[in-house]
Tab-separated table of C-alpha atoms in Angstrom:
chain	number	residue	atom	x	y	z
K	1	MET	CA	20.590	-29.745	-44.306
K	2	ILE	CA	21.757	-27.922	-47.430
K	3	GLU	CA	18.492	-26.007	-47.410
K	4	VAL	CA	19.023	-24.993	-43.781
K	5	GLY	CA	22.493	-23.747	-44.746
K	6	ARG	CA	20.959	-21.797	-47.646
K	7	PHE	CA	18.513	-20.081	-45.294
K	8	ILE	CA	21.319	-19.249	-42.877
K	9	VAL	CA	23.278	-17.608	-45.706
K	10	VAL	CA	20.192	-15.666	-46.885
K	11	GLY	CA	19.537	-14.687	-43.270
K	12	LEU	CA	23.072	-13.380	-42.789
K	13	PHE	CA	22.861	-11.500	-46.066
K	14	LEU	CA	19.544	-9.870	-45.043
K	15	ALA	CA	20.937	-9.067	-41.607
K	16	LEU	CA	23.915	-7.342	-43.185
K	17	ILE	CA	21.687	-5.388	-45.589
K	18	GLN	CA	19.493	-4.356	-42.684
K	19	THR	CA	22.339	-3.176	-40.457
K	20	LEU	CA	24.552	-1.670	-43.148
K	21	ILE	CA	21.969	-0.104	-45.440
K	22	PHE	CA	18.439	0.073	-44.079
K	23	LYS	CA	19.479	1.098	-40.584
K	24	GLU	CA	21.201	4.134	-42.091
K	25	VAL	CA	18.419	4.972	-44.567
K	26	ASN	CA	16.518	8.008	-43.377
K	27	ILE	CA	13.377	8.374	-45.503
K	28	ALA	CA	11.619	10.218	-42.723
K	29	TRP	CA	12.494	10.176	-39.049
K	30	TRP	CA	9.544	7.931	-38.326
K	31	ILE	CA	9.831	5.449	-41.217
K	32	LYS	CA	12.128	2.525	-40.534
K	33	PRO	CA	11.897	-0.172	-43.201
K	34	MET	CA	12.933	-3.632	-42.072
K	35	PRO	CA	12.814	-5.873	-45.159
K	36	TYR	CA	14.761	-8.701	-43.475
K	37	VAL	CA	11.351	-10.091	-42.433
K	38	TYR	CA	11.343	-11.452	-45.991
K	39	LEU	CA	13.311	-14.423	-44.633
K	40	PHE	CA	10.238	-15.564	-42.663
K	41	LEU	CA	8.011	-15.135	-45.708
K	42	ILE	CA	10.053	-17.526	-47.846
K	43	LEU	CA	10.293	-20.236	-45.203
K	44	PRO	CA	8.536	-23.444	-46.370
K	45	LEU	CA	5.238	-24.110	-44.607
K	46	SER	CA	6.386	-27.642	-43.827
K	47	SER	CA	9.370	-26.381	-41.758
K	48	ASN	CA	9.673	-27.549	-38.158
K	49	ARG	CA	7.922	-24.804	-36.179
K	50	PHE	CA	10.157	-25.255	-33.116
K	51	GLY	CA	13.254	-25.003	-35.278
K	52	VAL	CA	11.904	-21.905	-37.003
K	53	LEU	CA	11.111	-20.271	-33.640
K	54	ILE	CA	14.610	-20.918	-32.279
K	55	GLY	CA	16.121	-19.868	-35.622
K	56	ALA	CA	14.142	-16.613	-35.546
K	57	PHE	CA	15.464	-15.960	-32.057
K	58	PHE	CA	19.090	-16.275	-33.171
K	59	PHE	CA	18.395	-14.368	-36.397
K	60	GLY	CA	16.963	-11.446	-34.382
K	61	LEU	CA	19.867	-11.710	-31.953
K	62	THR	CA	22.319	-11.398	-34.876
K	63	ILE	CA	20.638	-8.248	-36.195
K	64	ASP	CA	20.543	-6.821	-32.663
K	65	ALA	CA	24.226	-7.607	-32.185
K	66	PHE	CA	25.139	-5.883	-35.454
K	67	GLY	CA	22.800	-2.950	-34.952
K	68	GLY	CA	23.274	-2.353	-31.212
K	69	SER	CA	19.564	-2.713	-30.449
K	70	LEU	CA	19.791	-5.705	-28.128
K	71	GLY	CA	16.506	-7.513	-27.657
K	72	MET	CA	14.207	-5.456	-29.869
K	73	HIS	CA	14.617	-7.263	-33.193
K	74	THR	CA	14.761	-10.567	-31.288
K	75	ALA	CA	11.393	-9.943	-29.621
K	76	ALA	CA	9.878	-8.805	-32.940
K	77	CYS	CA	11.242	-11.820	-34.898
K	78	VAL	CA	10.125	-14.383	-32.313
K	79	THR	CA	6.623	-12.879	-32.124
K	80	THR	CA	6.328	-12.661	-35.928
K	81	VAL	CA	7.232	-16.317	-36.396
K	82	PHE	CA	4.914	-17.381	-33.577
K	83	VAL	CA	1.916	-15.469	-34.977
K	84	LYS	CA	2.760	-16.430	-38.581
K	85	ASN	CA	2.549	-20.089	-37.603
K	86	TYR	CA	-1.127	-19.629	-36.602
K	87	ILE	CA	-1.907	-17.393	-39.614
K	88	ASP	CA	-0.556	-20.090	-41.943
K	89	LEU	CA	-2.474	-22.751	-40.059
K	90	TYR	CA	-5.841	-20.982	-40.315
K	91	PHE	CA	-5.601	-19.062	-43.622
K	92	LEU	CA	-3.398	-21.190	-45.911
K	93	ASP	CA	-4.142	-24.634	-47.285
K	94	GLU	CA	-0.820	-26.427	-47.297
K	95	ASN	CA	-2.027	-29.363	-49.437
K	96	SER	CA	-3.475	-27.069	-52.080
K	97	MET	CA	-0.241	-25.083	-52.171
K	98	GLN	CA	1.821	-28.264	-52.546
K	99	LEU	CA	-0.361	-29.332	-55.461
K	100	GLN	CA	0.362	-25.980	-57.088
K	101	GLY	CA	4.073	-26.513	-56.464
K	102	MET	CA	4.377	-23.759	-53.825
K	103	ARG	CA	6.287	-24.146	-50.576
K	104	TYR	CA	5.390	-20.735	-49.185
K	105	MET	CA	2.870	-17.963	-49.862
K	106	GLN	CA	3.272	-16.565	-53.350
K	107	ILE	CA	1.323	-14.148	-55.578
K	108	ASP	CA	0.108	-17.063	-57.731
K	109	TYR	CA	-1.685	-18.711	-54.821
K	110	LYS	CA	-4.671	-16.349	-54.530
K	111	GLY	CA	-3.619	-13.255	-56.427
K	112	TRP	CA	-1.639	-10.136	-55.555
K	113	GLN	CA	-4.340	-8.719	-53.243
K	114	TRP	CA	-4.199	-11.754	-50.974
K	115	TYR	CA	-0.425	-11.803	-51.139
K	116	SER	CA	-0.163	-8.098	-50.264
K	117	ILE	CA	-2.547	-8.407	-47.307
K	118	TYR	CA	-0.710	-11.491	-46.030
K	119	THR	CA	2.740	-9.929	-46.390
K	120	PHE	CA	1.636	-6.576	-44.987
K	121	GLY	CA	-0.019	-8.365	-42.027
K	122	ILE	CA	3.168	-10.230	-41.148
K	123	LEU	CA	5.282	-7.105	-41.595
K	124	PHE	CA	2.878	-5.028	-39.518
K	125	ILE	CA	2.989	-7.510	-36.621
K	126	HIS	CA	6.782	-7.468	-36.690
K	127	HIS	CA	7.014	-3.669	-36.843
K	128	LEU	CA	4.347	-3.196	-34.204
K	129	VAL	CA	6.232	-5.343	-31.683
K	130	TYR	CA	9.484	-3.598	-32.563
K	131	PHE	CA	8.041	-0.094	-32.112
K	132	ILE	CA	6.147	-1.018	-28.944
K	133	PHE	CA	9.485	-1.826	-27.314
K	134	ASP	CA	11.205	1.085	-29.021
K	135	TYR	CA	8.745	3.773	-27.852
K	136	PHE	CA	7.654	1.865	-24.727
K	137	SER	CA	5.011	4.388	-23.678
K	138	TRP	CA	1.217	4.203	-23.527
K	139	THR	CA	0.960	7.840	-24.487
K	140	SER	CA	2.681	7.066	-27.820
K	141	LEU	CA	0.125	4.416	-28.775
K	142	PHE	CA	-1.123	6.237	-31.867
K	143	THR	CA	2.395	7.170	-32.920
K	144	ILE	CA	3.385	3.496	-32.616
K	145	LEU	CA	0.444	2.430	-34.821
K	146	PHE	CA	1.136	5.159	-37.355
K	147	VAL	CA	4.873	4.453	-37.550
K	148	SER	CA	4.248	0.679	-37.718
K	149	ILE	CA	1.832	1.010	-40.630
K	150	PHE	CA	4.076	3.287	-42.681
K	151	SER	CA	7.244	1.362	-41.884
K	152	ALA	CA	5.493	-1.896	-42.852
K	153	LEU	CA	4.456	-0.294	-46.166
K	154	ALA	CA	8.071	0.852	-46.733
K	155	SER	CA	9.312	-2.652	-45.922
K	156	LEU	CA	6.743	-4.167	-48.316
K	157	LEU	CA	7.963	-1.863	-51.057
K	158	SER	CA	11.619	-2.731	-50.313
K	159	ILE	CA	10.799	-6.445	-50.441
K	160	GLN	CA	9.097	-6.076	-53.822
K	161	ILE	CA	12.093	-4.143	-55.191
K	162	PHE	CA	14.383	-6.848	-53.807
K	163	ARG	CA	12.247	-9.564	-55.413
K	164	LEU	CA	12.286	-7.789	-58.765
K	165	LEU	CA	16.068	-7.435	-58.530
K	166	MET	CA	16.323	-11.149	-57.777
K	167	GLY	CA	14.261	-11.932	-60.890
K	168	HIS	CA	10.965	-12.849	-59.148
K	169	LYS	CA	7.639	-11.606	-60.393
B	1	MET	CA	1.997	-34.870	-12.091
B	2	LEU	CA	1.310	-36.742	-15.317
B	3	VAL	CA	-1.358	-34.200	-16.177
B	4	ILE	CA	1.153	-31.384	-15.745
B	5	PHE	CA	3.686	-33.106	-18.023
B	6	ARG	CA	1.010	-33.744	-20.615
B	7	TRP	CA	-0.079	-30.119	-20.472
B	8	ILE	CA	3.550	-28.928	-20.877
B	9	ARG	CA	3.999	-31.274	-23.870
B	10	ASN	CA	0.806	-29.965	-25.493
B	11	GLN	CA	1.693	-26.336	-24.851
B	12	ALA	CA	5.389	-26.667	-25.711
B	13	TYR	CA	5.229	-24.271	-28.655
B	14	PRO	CA	3.604	-21.311	-26.840
B	15	LEU	CA	5.814	-22.009	-23.812
B	16	LEU	CA	8.947	-21.936	-25.978
B	17	TYR	CA	7.742	-18.672	-27.508
B	18	ILE	CA	7.164	-17.128	-24.065
B	19	LEU	CA	10.615	-18.275	-22.952
B	20	LEU	CA	12.342	-16.767	-25.984
B	21	LEU	CA	10.292	-13.568	-25.771
B	22	LEU	CA	11.134	-13.189	-22.078
B	23	SER	CA	14.779	-13.640	-22.937
B	24	ALA	CA	14.540	-10.873	-25.564
B	25	VAL	CA	12.568	-8.574	-23.272
B	26	THR	CA	15.120	-9.120	-20.506
B	27	GLN	CA	17.824	-7.966	-22.887
B	28	ILE	CA	15.788	-4.871	-23.763
B	29	PHE	CA	15.299	-3.889	-20.138
B	30	ARG	CA	18.898	-4.673	-19.323
B	31	TYR	CA	20.692	-2.864	-22.107
B	32	HIS	CA	18.402	0.047	-22.987
B	33	PHE	CA	18.480	2.813	-20.413
B	34	TYR	CA	15.118	4.395	-21.358
B	35	GLN	CA	13.159	1.095	-21.285
B	36	HIS	CA	15.028	0.056	-18.135
B	37	SER	CA	14.074	3.225	-16.260
B	38	ILE	CA	10.419	3.102	-17.346
B	39	TYR	CA	10.007	-0.588	-16.549
B	40	PHE	CA	11.647	-0.377	-13.143
B	41	GLY	CA	9.759	2.818	-12.382
B	42	HIS	CA	6.458	1.009	-13.012
B	43	ALA	CA	7.641	-2.140	-11.269
B	44	LEU	CA	8.572	-0.128	-8.200
B	45	GLY	CA	5.187	1.580	-8.236
B	46	VAL	CA	3.355	-1.746	-8.446
B	47	HIS	CA	5.603	-3.209	-5.758
B	48	ARG	CA	4.901	-0.227	-3.517
B	49	ASN	CA	1.138	-0.626	-3.987
B	50	ILE	CA	1.270	-4.357	-3.233
B	51	ASP	CA	3.398	-3.616	-0.190
B	52	LYS	CA	0.933	-0.995	1.003
B	53	TRP	CA	-1.986	-3.371	0.522
B	54	ARG	CA	-0.176	-6.196	2.358
B	55	THR	CA	0.856	-3.903	5.210
B	56	GLY	CA	-2.752	-2.748	5.550
B	57	ILE	CA	-3.972	-6.315	5.974
B	58	THR	CA	-1.212	-7.428	8.357
B	59	SER	CA	-1.527	-4.299	10.483
B	60	TYR	CA	-5.278	-4.918	10.774
B	61	PHE	CA	-4.581	-8.345	12.268
B	62	LYS	CA	-1.940	-6.873	14.566
B	63	LEU	CA	-4.206	-4.133	15.917
B	64	ARG	CA	-4.677	-5.797	19.290
B	65	THR	CA	-0.943	-6.276	19.851
B	66	THR	CA	-0.245	-2.754	18.621
B	67	ASN	CA	-2.839	-1.391	21.021
B	68	GLU	CA	-1.212	-3.147	23.952
B	69	GLN	CA	2.214	-1.901	22.895
B	70	LEU	CA	0.891	1.645	22.670
B	71	VAL	CA	-0.590	1.429	26.142
B	72	ARG	CA	2.769	0.269	27.509
B	73	GLU	CA	4.572	3.007	25.634
B	74	ASN	CA	2.077	5.599	26.895
B	75	GLY	CA	2.808	4.477	30.423
B	76	LEU	CA	6.538	4.900	29.875
B	77	LEU	CA	6.088	8.332	28.316
B	78	ARG	CA	3.777	9.507	31.054
B	79	ASN	CA	6.433	8.494	33.582
B	80	GLN	CA	8.825	10.862	31.816
B	81	LEU	CA	6.525	13.882	31.663
B	82	ASN	CA	7.461	16.915	33.705
B	83	TRP	CA	4.206	17.022	35.633
B	84	ASN	CA	4.966	13.539	36.823
B	85	LEU	CA	7.966	14.790	38.724
B	86	THR	CA	8.005	16.399	42.164
B	87	SER	CA	9.927	19.615	42.209
B	88	ASN	CA	10.965	19.471	45.854
B	89	SER	CA	14.372	18.096	45.153
B	90	PRO	CA	16.470	18.149	48.309
B	91	ASN	CA	19.408	19.523	46.386
B	92	GLY	CA	17.538	22.368	44.742
B	93	ALA	CA	18.161	22.507	41.025
B	94	LEU	CA	17.413	19.371	39.000
B	95	SER	CA	20.125	17.895	36.855
B	96	TYR	CA	19.240	15.713	33.870
B	97	LYS	CA	20.601	12.723	35.741
B	98	ASP	CA	18.323	13.395	38.705
B	99	THR	CA	15.228	13.860	36.586
B	100	PHE	CA	14.432	10.207	36.201
B	101	THR	CA	15.520	8.954	39.568
B	102	LYS	CA	12.952	7.163	41.688
B	103	THR	CA	12.721	9.897	44.283
B	104	LEU	CA	11.500	12.416	41.707
B	105	ILE	CA	8.925	10.316	39.905
B	106	LYS	CA	5.439	10.947	41.311
B	107	TYR	CA	3.256	8.539	39.381
B	108	LYS	CA	3.556	5.067	37.981
B	109	TYR	CA	1.203	3.655	35.399
B	110	ILE	CA	-0.199	0.135	35.325
B	111	PRO	CA	-2.044	-0.962	32.188
B	112	ALA	CA	-5.212	-3.019	32.686
B	113	ARG	CA	-8.084	-4.336	30.666
B	114	VAL	CA	-11.760	-3.719	31.444
B	115	ILE	CA	-13.534	-7.026	31.859
B	116	ARG	CA	-16.829	-5.697	33.162
B	117	ASN	CA	-18.463	-2.353	32.693
B	118	SER	CA	-21.893	-0.813	33.099
B	119	VAL	CA	-23.425	2.538	32.185
B	120	ASN	CA	-27.097	1.925	32.896
B	121	GLU	CA	-27.092	1.836	36.697
B	122	GLN	CA	-27.352	4.749	39.066
B	123	ASN	CA	-23.990	3.732	40.517
B	124	ASN	CA	-21.808	2.167	37.885
B	125	PHE	CA	-18.702	0.137	38.570
B	126	ILE	CA	-15.942	-1.278	36.398
B	127	VAL	CA	-13.968	-4.473	36.955
B	128	LEU	CA	-10.316	-4.612	35.841
B	129	ASP	CA	-8.220	-7.726	35.204
B	130	ARG	CA	-5.432	-6.534	37.534
B	131	GLY	CA	-5.372	-6.685	41.334
B	132	TYR	CA	-3.111	-6.036	44.297
B	133	LYS	CA	-0.614	-8.592	42.990
B	134	ASP	CA	-0.041	-6.182	40.126
B	135	GLY	CA	0.343	-3.266	42.516
B	136	ILE	CA	-3.209	-1.939	42.364
B	137	LYS	CA	-4.567	-0.521	45.607
B	138	LYS	CA	-7.584	1.378	46.838
B	139	HIS	CA	-7.825	5.098	45.896
B	140	MET	CA	-5.757	4.782	42.780
B	141	SER	CA	-7.162	6.709	39.854
B	142	VAL	CA	-8.008	5.086	36.513
B	143	ILE	CA	-7.632	6.870	33.200
B	144	CYS	CA	-7.783	5.973	29.503
B	145	PRO	CA	-6.534	7.688	26.355
B	146	MET	CA	-9.871	9.548	26.087
B	147	GLY	CA	-9.894	10.897	29.664
B	148	ILE	CA	-10.744	10.018	33.248
B	149	VAL	CA	-12.444	6.699	34.065
B	150	GLY	CA	-12.799	6.386	37.832
B	151	VAL	CA	-11.165	5.454	41.117
B	152	VAL	CA	-10.230	2.032	42.482
B	153	VAL	CA	-12.446	1.222	45.479
B	154	GLU	CA	-11.478	-2.402	46.125
B	155	SER	CA	-8.724	-4.688	44.892
B	156	ALA	CA	-8.547	-8.477	45.032
B	157	ALA	CA	-5.462	-10.519	44.161
B	158	HIS	CA	-6.054	-10.491	40.412
B	159	TYR	CA	-8.996	-8.144	39.922
B	160	SER	CA	-10.006	-4.733	41.102
B	161	LEU	CA	-13.248	-2.799	41.374
B	162	VAL	CA	-13.376	0.743	40.059
B	163	MET	CA	-15.966	3.336	40.884
B	164	SER	CA	-16.822	4.802	37.503
B	165	VAL	CA	-17.188	8.526	36.820
B	166	LEU	CA	-20.771	7.478	36.039
B	167	ASN	CA	-21.449	6.963	39.728
B	168	SER	CA	-23.538	9.341	41.802
B	169	LYS	CA	-20.911	9.262	44.557
B	170	PHE	CA	-18.060	10.294	42.310
B	171	GLU	CA	-17.049	13.948	42.452
B	172	ILE	CA	-14.114	15.851	41.021
B	173	THR	CA	-12.984	19.470	40.768
B	174	PRO	CA	-12.166	20.524	37.187
B	175	TYR	CA	-9.442	22.787	35.871
B	176	PHE	CA	-10.613	25.355	33.298
B	177	TYR	CA	-7.766	25.389	30.856
B	178	ASN	CA	-8.809	28.658	29.162
B	179	LEU	CA	-9.328	30.493	32.433
B	180	LYS	CA	-6.449	28.859	34.337
B	181	ILE	CA	-8.632	28.258	37.391
B	182	SER	CA	-9.916	25.229	39.309
B	183	GLN	CA	-13.452	25.616	40.530
B	184	GLY	CA	-16.698	23.746	41.085
B	185	VAL	CA	-17.619	20.100	41.469
B	186	ILE	CA	-18.399	17.658	38.687
B	187	SER	CA	-20.751	14.749	39.332
B	188	TRP	CA	-23.118	12.481	37.457
B	189	ASN	CA	-26.878	12.807	37.902
B	190	GLY	CA	-27.608	9.225	36.831
B	191	GLU	CA	-29.341	10.102	33.554
B	192	ASP	CA	-27.318	10.418	30.355
B	193	PRO	CA	-23.977	8.539	30.447
B	194	ASN	CA	-22.481	11.116	28.044
B	195	TYR	CA	-23.081	14.150	30.252
B	196	LEU	CA	-21.986	15.280	33.714
B	197	ASP	CA	-23.185	18.157	35.876
B	198	LEU	CA	-20.834	20.897	36.968
B	199	GLU	CA	-21.956	22.953	39.906
B	200	GLU	CA	-20.621	25.506	42.366
B	201	VAL	CA	-18.961	27.590	39.674
B	202	ASN	CA	-19.272	31.271	40.485
B	203	ARG	CA	-21.579	32.995	37.986
B	204	PHE	CA	-19.101	35.870	37.563
B	205	VAL	CA	-16.632	33.496	35.939
B	206	LYS	CA	-16.633	34.137	32.154
B	207	LEU	CA	-17.656	30.753	30.789
B	208	LYS	CA	-18.044	29.821	27.154
B	209	ASN	CA	-19.509	26.743	25.579
B	210	GLY	CA	-16.816	24.432	24.234
B	211	MET	CA	-14.335	25.184	27.035
B	212	LYS	CA	-12.261	22.156	27.904
B	213	LEU	CA	-12.032	20.818	31.432
B	214	TYR	CA	-9.106	18.837	32.815
B	215	THR	CA	-8.167	17.309	36.128
B	216	SER	CA	-6.732	19.906	38.433
B	217	ASN	CA	-3.301	19.814	40.007
B	218	TYR	CA	-5.103	20.115	43.358
B	219	SER	CA	-6.404	16.625	42.860
B	220	LEU	CA	-5.158	14.077	45.350
B	221	LEU	CA	-6.151	11.110	43.196
B	222	PHE	CA	-5.721	12.059	39.527
B	223	PRO	CA	-2.623	13.446	37.861
B	224	ALA	CA	-3.147	16.969	36.506
B	225	GLY	CA	-4.107	17.537	32.889
B	226	ILE	CA	-6.275	14.476	32.192
B	227	PRO	CA	-9.315	15.422	30.044
B	228	ILE	CA	-12.692	15.384	31.811
B	229	GLY	CA	-14.923	16.888	29.169
B	230	THR	CA	-16.189	19.989	27.366
B	231	ILE	CA	-18.754	22.550	28.503
B	232	GLU	CA	-21.887	21.915	26.464
B	233	LYS	CA	-24.362	24.310	28.061
B	234	SER	CA	-24.209	26.766	30.935
B	235	GLU	CA	-27.074	28.603	32.640
B	236	SER	CA	-27.159	31.134	35.408
B	237	ASN	CA	-30.012	32.930	37.128
B	238	LEU	CA	-30.231	35.842	39.435
B	239	LYS	CA	-31.562	33.717	42.301
B	240	SER	CA	-28.332	31.790	42.532
B	241	ASN	CA	-24.712	32.852	42.531
B	242	PHE	CA	-23.668	29.716	40.695
B	243	TYR	CA	-23.860	28.367	37.157
B	244	SER	CA	-25.682	25.224	36.245
B	245	ILE	CA	-23.415	23.570	33.642
B	246	LYS	CA	-23.724	20.507	31.430
B	247	VAL	CA	-20.401	18.881	30.605
B	248	LYS	CA	-19.932	16.509	27.661
B	249	LEU	CA	-17.859	13.660	29.001
B	250	ALA	CA	-14.511	13.123	27.210
B	251	THR	CA	-14.518	9.373	27.863
B	252	ASP	CA	-16.887	7.198	25.909
B	253	PHE	CA	-17.678	4.525	28.470
B	254	SER	CA	-19.312	2.273	25.925
B	255	GLN	CA	-15.925	1.858	24.225
B	256	LEU	CA	-13.738	1.232	27.248
B	257	ASP	CA	-11.196	-1.511	26.690
B	258	VAL	CA	-7.669	-0.800	27.841
B	259	VAL	CA	-7.217	1.584	30.761
B	260	THR	CA	-4.317	2.770	32.910
B	261	VAL	CA	-4.278	2.666	36.678
B	262	VAL	CA	-2.304	5.580	38.128
B	263	LYS	CA	-0.249	4.868	41.166
B	264	ASN	CA	0.840	7.856	43.231
B	265	ILE	CA	4.133	6.852	44.817
B	266	HIS	CA	3.547	9.171	47.770
B	267	GLN	CA	-0.048	8.048	48.295
B	268	ASN	CA	0.694	6.857	51.868
B	269	GLU	CA	1.776	10.337	52.894
B	270	LEU	CA	-1.351	11.816	51.314
B	271	ASP	CA	-3.554	9.262	53.106
B	272	VAL	CA	-2.046	10.228	56.433
B	273	LEU	CA	-2.594	13.903	55.694
B	274	ASN	CA	-6.115	13.218	54.486
B	275	LYS	CA	-7.057	11.935	57.899
B	276	PHE	CA	-6.669	15.459	59.237
B	277	ILE	CA	-9.191	16.817	56.734
B	278	PRO	CA	-12.782	16.653	58.021
B	279	SER	CA	-14.584	14.628	55.328
B	280	GLU	CA	-18.245	14.276	54.420
B	281	GLU	CA	-19.939	10.921	54.179
B	282	GLY	CA	-18.855	8.265	51.599
B	283	GLY	CA	-17.962	8.885	47.977
B	284	ALA	CA	-14.727	9.519	46.233
B	285	HIS	CA	-13.879	13.141	46.284
B	286	ASP	CA	-10.433	14.406	45.480
């Protein structure tokens, strides 16, 4: 229960950072970093998947409520958590990770390459869903892909900076 | 039922995801003007296509009823046409109120269905599913949307016999719409059911192929302006003063289904007058 409370606090903190800082950051008109996805990356693999899905829904709803983008972050968060569940199931070995004392995907599990691909994949899925609803046009398909890739890279960079600031490797 | 519950229990996670996603998407379409307009624009387009497709199917199954309704409506409209009205109003000028009174209406139209038809005989006849109980009497003309059909020669209580245009005894004088004249006699020679012969047209009349022929207003049986056919070929020679003309029949007798029997309200008066005209043997000549 304490752990759930801890995640709620981290979630609120990330939501505030997203809406107060990253929403206003204008690197380029098409790059929109959304590092709050980090919350999903640090969730323990053993978490209740139904609880995580519902939690992601309310987390997205909170960001939408703060940022005035009703529905978009919610749809992206819910889809990210749903897809991440299957990625974890097929690509991560929970028992092996537990033996190594890891509760979620970390660089030490299979090296930084694996970690980067995994994190970028999750971020890309999130950003793709977000920008699909944001642009909402078939003719902008390539723009959506382009913006999603670069925004996911910007988010990945932001997450790494955040991790370094927090004292992680 | 148990299977359904089991399936829902097994698929609870994806179903919960779909539910939450739908909730989010609903918010997007509800609160974002751009997404709202695009989504509802597409939805309306899809809805319109489905509606069109559904209407196409239902209207196909309603074709028979629609056809009958159209025949009834045609009858009503024909009753309101100017050429259906006699102009000999006792009071002189016609007021709008007078126009549709019974005394001015010349023809009435009775829809009927063809239940027997032939085109292969020398003298073809048609049987209709309406008889004298429906107001059908001898000498009434029969028309269809394509053109003339024939003349009633006998009527029983519920059925009537029609002498087809494709009958060697049937004759009619055509009206040349382009020339504004009525001349000659049209009859069938018993060969091709698509063609009639037009004779006794003066060879000094300037005919052209493709000219349209209609029933004349001199006709005692048919209302004026009903299509008879189109001139297909005309020949003249110095030995004769008349053309020999082939007319393409407007009515396709192989497709006859619903026809209209034309009742001339003043037919009795015409019959009495007809008795004073010296007639030739048999046939239906107007």
